[in-house]
Short mmCIF file of C-alpha atoms in Angstrom, two decimals:
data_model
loop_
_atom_site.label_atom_id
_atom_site.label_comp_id
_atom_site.label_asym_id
_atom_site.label_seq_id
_atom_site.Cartn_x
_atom_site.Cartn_y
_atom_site.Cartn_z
CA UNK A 1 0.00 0.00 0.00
CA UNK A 2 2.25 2.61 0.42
CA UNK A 3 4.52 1.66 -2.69
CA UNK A 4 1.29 2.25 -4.23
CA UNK A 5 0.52 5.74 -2.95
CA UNK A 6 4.27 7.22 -3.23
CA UNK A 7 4.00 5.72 -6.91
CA UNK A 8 0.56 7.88 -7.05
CA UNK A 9 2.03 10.59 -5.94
CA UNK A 10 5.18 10.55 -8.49
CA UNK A 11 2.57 10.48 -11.27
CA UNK A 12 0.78 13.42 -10.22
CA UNK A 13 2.75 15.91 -9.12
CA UNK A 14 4.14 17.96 -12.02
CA UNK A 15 6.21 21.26 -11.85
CA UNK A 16 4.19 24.70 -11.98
CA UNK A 17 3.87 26.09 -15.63
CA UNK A 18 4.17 29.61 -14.35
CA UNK A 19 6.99 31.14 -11.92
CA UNK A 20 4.24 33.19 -10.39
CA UNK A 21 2.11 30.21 -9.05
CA UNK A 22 2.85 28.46 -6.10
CA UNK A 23 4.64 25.24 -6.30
CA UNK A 24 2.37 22.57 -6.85
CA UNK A 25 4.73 19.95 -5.20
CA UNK A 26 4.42 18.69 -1.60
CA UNK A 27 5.94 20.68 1.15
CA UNK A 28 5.89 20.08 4.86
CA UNK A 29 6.66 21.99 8.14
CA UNK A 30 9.93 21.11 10.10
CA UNK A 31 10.92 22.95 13.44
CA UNK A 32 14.27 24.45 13.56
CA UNK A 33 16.30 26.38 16.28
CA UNK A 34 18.63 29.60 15.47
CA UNK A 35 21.87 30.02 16.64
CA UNK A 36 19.74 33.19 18.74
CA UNK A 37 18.06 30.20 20.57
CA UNK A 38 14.33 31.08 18.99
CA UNK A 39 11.94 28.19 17.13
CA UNK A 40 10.35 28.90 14.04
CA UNK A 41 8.60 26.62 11.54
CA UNK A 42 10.33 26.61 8.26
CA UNK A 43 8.99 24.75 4.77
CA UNK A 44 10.57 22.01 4.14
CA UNK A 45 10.90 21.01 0.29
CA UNK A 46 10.20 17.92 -1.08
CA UNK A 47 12.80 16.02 -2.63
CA UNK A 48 11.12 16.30 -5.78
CA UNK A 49 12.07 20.08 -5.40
CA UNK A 50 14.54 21.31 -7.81
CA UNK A 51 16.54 24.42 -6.59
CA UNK A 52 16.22 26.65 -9.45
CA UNK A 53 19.84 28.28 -10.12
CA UNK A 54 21.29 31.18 -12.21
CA UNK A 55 24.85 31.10 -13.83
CA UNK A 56 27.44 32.53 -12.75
CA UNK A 57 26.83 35.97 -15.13
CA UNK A 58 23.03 35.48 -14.10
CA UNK A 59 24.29 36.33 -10.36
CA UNK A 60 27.03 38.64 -11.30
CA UNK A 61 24.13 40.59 -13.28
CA UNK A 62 22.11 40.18 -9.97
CA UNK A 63 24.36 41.33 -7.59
CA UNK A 64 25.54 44.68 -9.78
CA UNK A 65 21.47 45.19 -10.67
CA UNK A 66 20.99 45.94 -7.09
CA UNK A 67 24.51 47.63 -6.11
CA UNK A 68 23.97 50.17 -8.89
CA UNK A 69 20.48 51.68 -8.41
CA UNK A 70 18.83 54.37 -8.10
CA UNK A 71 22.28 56.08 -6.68
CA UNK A 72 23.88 56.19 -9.35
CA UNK A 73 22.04 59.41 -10.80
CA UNK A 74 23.04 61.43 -7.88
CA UNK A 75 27.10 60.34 -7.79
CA UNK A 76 28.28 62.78 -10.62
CA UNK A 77 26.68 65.66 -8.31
CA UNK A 78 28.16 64.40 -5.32
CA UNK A 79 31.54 64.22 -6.90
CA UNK A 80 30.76 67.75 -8.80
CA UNK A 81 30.34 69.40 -5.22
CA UNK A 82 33.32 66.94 -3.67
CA UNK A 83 35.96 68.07 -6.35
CA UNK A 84 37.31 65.82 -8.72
CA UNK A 85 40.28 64.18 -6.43
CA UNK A 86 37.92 64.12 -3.48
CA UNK A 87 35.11 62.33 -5.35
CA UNK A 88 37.42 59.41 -6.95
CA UNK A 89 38.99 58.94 -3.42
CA UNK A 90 35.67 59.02 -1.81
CA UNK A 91 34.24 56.75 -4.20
CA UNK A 92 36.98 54.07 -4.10
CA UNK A 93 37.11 54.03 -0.15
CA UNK A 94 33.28 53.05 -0.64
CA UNK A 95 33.97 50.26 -2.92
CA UNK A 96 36.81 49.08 -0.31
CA UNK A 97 34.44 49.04 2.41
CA UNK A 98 31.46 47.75 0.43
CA UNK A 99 34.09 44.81 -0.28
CA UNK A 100 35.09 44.04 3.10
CA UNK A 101 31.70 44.60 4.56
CA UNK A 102 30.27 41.65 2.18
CA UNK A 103 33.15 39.45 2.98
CA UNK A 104 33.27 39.34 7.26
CA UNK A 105 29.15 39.38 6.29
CA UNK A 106 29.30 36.25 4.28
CA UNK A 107 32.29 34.35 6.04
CA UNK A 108 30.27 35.10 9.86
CA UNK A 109 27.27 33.35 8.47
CA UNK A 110 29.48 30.39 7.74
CA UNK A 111 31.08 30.51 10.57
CA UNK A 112 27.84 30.30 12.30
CA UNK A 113 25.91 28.51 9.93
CA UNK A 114 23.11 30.30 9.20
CA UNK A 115 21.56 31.14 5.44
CA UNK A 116 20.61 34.98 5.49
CA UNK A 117 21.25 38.13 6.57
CA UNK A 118 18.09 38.25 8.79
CA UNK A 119 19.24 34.91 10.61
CA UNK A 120 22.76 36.05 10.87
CA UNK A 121 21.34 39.10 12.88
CA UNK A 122 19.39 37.31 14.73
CA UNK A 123 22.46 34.96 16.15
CA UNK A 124 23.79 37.74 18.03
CA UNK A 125 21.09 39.58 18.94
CA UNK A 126 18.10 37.29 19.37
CA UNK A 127 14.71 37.86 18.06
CA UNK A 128 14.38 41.55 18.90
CA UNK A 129 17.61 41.78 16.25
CA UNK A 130 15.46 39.64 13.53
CA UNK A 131 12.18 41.60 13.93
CA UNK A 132 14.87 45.24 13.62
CA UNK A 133 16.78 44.33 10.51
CA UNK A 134 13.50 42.55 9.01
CA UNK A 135 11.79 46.39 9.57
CA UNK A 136 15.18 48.40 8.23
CA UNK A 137 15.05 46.11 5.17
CA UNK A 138 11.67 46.65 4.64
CA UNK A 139 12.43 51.05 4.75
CA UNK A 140 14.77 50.63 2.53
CA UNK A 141 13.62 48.63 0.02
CA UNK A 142 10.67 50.87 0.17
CA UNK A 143 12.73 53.79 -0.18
CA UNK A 144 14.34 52.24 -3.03
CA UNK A 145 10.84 51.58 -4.80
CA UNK A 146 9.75 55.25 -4.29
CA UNK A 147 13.06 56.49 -5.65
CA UNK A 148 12.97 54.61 -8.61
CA UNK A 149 8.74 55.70 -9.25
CA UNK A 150 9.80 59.09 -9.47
CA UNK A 151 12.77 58.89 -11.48
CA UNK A 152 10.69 57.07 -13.79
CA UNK A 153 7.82 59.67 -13.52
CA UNK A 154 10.27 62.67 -14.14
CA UNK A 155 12.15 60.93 -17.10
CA UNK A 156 10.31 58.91 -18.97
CA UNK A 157 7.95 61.05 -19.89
CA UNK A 158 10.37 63.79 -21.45
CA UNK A 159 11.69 60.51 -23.28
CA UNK A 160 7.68 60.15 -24.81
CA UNK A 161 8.27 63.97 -25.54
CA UNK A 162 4.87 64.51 -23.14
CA UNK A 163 5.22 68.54 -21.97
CA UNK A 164 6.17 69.33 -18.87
CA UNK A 165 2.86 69.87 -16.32
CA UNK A 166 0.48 67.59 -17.99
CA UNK A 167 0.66 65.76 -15.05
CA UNK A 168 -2.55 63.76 -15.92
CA UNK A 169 -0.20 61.87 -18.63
CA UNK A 170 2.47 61.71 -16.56
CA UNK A 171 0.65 59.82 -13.96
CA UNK A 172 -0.56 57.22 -16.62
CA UNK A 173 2.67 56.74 -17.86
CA UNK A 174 4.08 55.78 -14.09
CA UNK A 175 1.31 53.44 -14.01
CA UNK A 176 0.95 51.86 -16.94
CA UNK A 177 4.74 51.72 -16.86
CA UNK A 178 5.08 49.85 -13.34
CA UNK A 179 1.87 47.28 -14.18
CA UNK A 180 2.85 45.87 -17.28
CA UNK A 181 7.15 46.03 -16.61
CA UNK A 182 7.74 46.46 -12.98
CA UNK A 183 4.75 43.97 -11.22
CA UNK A 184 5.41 41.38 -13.37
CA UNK A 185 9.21 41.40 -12.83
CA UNK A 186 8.81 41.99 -9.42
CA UNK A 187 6.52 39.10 -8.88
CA UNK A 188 8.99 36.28 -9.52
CA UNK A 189 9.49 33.30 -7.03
CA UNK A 190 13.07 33.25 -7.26
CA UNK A 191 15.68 36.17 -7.86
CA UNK A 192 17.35 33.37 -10.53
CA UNK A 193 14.16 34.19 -12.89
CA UNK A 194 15.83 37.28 -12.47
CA UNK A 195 19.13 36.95 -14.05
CA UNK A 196 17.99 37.95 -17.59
CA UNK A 197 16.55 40.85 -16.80
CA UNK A 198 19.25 42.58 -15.03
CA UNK A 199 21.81 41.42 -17.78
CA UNK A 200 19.15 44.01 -20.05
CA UNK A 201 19.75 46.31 -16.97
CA UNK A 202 23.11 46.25 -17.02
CA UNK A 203 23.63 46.50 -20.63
CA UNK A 204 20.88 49.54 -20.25
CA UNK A 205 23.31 51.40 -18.16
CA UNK A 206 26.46 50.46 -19.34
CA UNK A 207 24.97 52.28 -22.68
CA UNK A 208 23.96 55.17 -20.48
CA UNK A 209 27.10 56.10 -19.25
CA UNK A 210 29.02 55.40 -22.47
CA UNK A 211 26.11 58.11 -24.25
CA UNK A 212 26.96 60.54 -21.48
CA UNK A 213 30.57 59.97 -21.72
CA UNK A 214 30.58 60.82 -25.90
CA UNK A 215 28.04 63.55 -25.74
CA UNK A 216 28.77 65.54 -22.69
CA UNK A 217 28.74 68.35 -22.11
CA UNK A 218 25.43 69.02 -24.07
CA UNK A 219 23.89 72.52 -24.67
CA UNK A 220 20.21 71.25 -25.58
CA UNK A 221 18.53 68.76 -23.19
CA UNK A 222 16.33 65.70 -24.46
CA UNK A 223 13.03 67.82 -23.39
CA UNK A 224 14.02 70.67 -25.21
CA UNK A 225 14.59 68.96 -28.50
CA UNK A 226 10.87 67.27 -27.99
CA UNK A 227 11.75 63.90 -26.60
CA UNK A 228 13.33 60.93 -27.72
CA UNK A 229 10.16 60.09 -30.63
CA UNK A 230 11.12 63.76 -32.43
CA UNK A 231 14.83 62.54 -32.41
CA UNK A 232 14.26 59.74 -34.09
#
C-alpha cells in the first residue's frame, strides 16, 4: 500500500507552468532552532524540489542590478560638489568598504551557519535583532521603490516627448509603466528568474554612461529637442 501511494504521488505531481504560481509539489513543516536560541517553523521542500539556479553571469548581473540603483544618478553631483580628487577617493574608499563589509558578512554566516542576513542578525542579537533588521530592510527597500517611481515619472515622460505639467499623462505613464514592466518582474518566485533581466539592466546602463561619456557636455537637453520620438 504505500509503494502504491508514493507511486501515485510521483505520477501526479508535475512542476508549476508559471513562476508566479505556487509550487504545486508537496511541502511540509519542520521545526528548527537559530543560533539566537528562537523556534520557528520553516517549509521544508520535497525532494522532488529542484533548486532553481542562475549562472554565474546570471548572479554577477544580480548582484551589480541591485549595487547600482537608483544612486547612481546622484554620484556625478556628489563628486561635482566633492571636487574631482575628493570624489574618486571618496568613491573608491566606498567600494573598499562595500568589499570588506560583504566578505566578514558572508564568512560570519558560515562561521555560524546560518543562510541569510536576517538569521545572521538574529544569532547575536536574538529575536528583537530579527524583527529590527526585518523592519530596516523593509524602509529601505521601500525607499528604493519610491526612488525609482519618481525617477521614472520625471524621465520617462520627457523621453515620450509629453510637456512638462500635464501631469494627468504623466501619472498614466508611471502606471501603466510599473503594471505591465515592474509587477510582473517583481513578482517572480526566485531572484534566478531574475538573471535575464538585469543582464538588459546592465547592458541599459552600461549604454547610459558610455552616451553621457561621448556627448557631454550638451547645450540642448532631451526635453528641449521634444523627446526621444522627435529625435528619431
Amino acid at each position: 500500500q504505500p509503494t502504491n501511494t508514493s507511486t501515485m504521488a510521483k505520477t501526479s505531481i508535475k512542476p508549476p507552468a508559471s513562476p508566479f504560481f505556487a509550487p504545486s509539489t508537496p511541502r511540509k513543516l519542520v521545526k528548527v532552532s537559530t543560533p539566537g536560541g528562537t523556534s520557528r517553523l520553516i517549509k521544508k521542500e520535497s525532494s522532488q524540489t529542484k533548486e532553481n539556479k542562475s549562472t554565474v553571469a546570471g548572479a554577477t548581473s544580480n548582484l551589480v542590478n541591485a549595487i547600482i540603483g537608483a544612486g547612481i544618478v546622484g554620484i556625478p553631483y556628489a563628486i561635482k560638489e566633492c571636487g574631482l580628487v575628493a570624489g574618486i577617493i571618496l568613491v573608491v574608499l566606498c567600494a573598499i568598504l562595500t568589499e570588506k563589509s560583504l566578505r566578514v558578512l558572508v564568512d560570519t554566516a558560515k562561521h555560524v551557519d546560518v543562510p541569510s542576513y536576517e538569521t545572521l542578525f538574529e544569532s547575536t542579537y536574538g529575536s528583537a535583532g530579527f524583527y529590527f533588521i526585518s523592519v530596516n530592510m523593509l524602509i529601505m527597500a521601500y525607499g528604493g521603490c519610491l526612488s525609482y517611481l519618481t525617477i521614472i515619472k520625471d524621465t520617462l515622460p520627457i523621453l515620450l516627448g509629453v510637456e512638462r505639467g500635464d501631469v494627468g499623462m504623466e501619472r498614466a505613464i508611471l502606471v501603466v509603466s510599473t503594471m505591465a514592466i515592474i509587477l510582473p518582474i517583481s513578482m517572480q518566485r526566485d531572484m534566478a528568474d531574475l538573471a535575464k533581466t538585469s543582464k538588459i539592466s546592465v547592458i541599459f546602463q552600461c549604454f547610459m554612461v558610455l552616451v553621457v561619456v561621448i556627448f557631454s557636455p550638451v547645450s540642448e537637453t532631451l526635453e528641449e529637442n521634444g523627446g526621444l520620438l522627435a529625435i528619431a
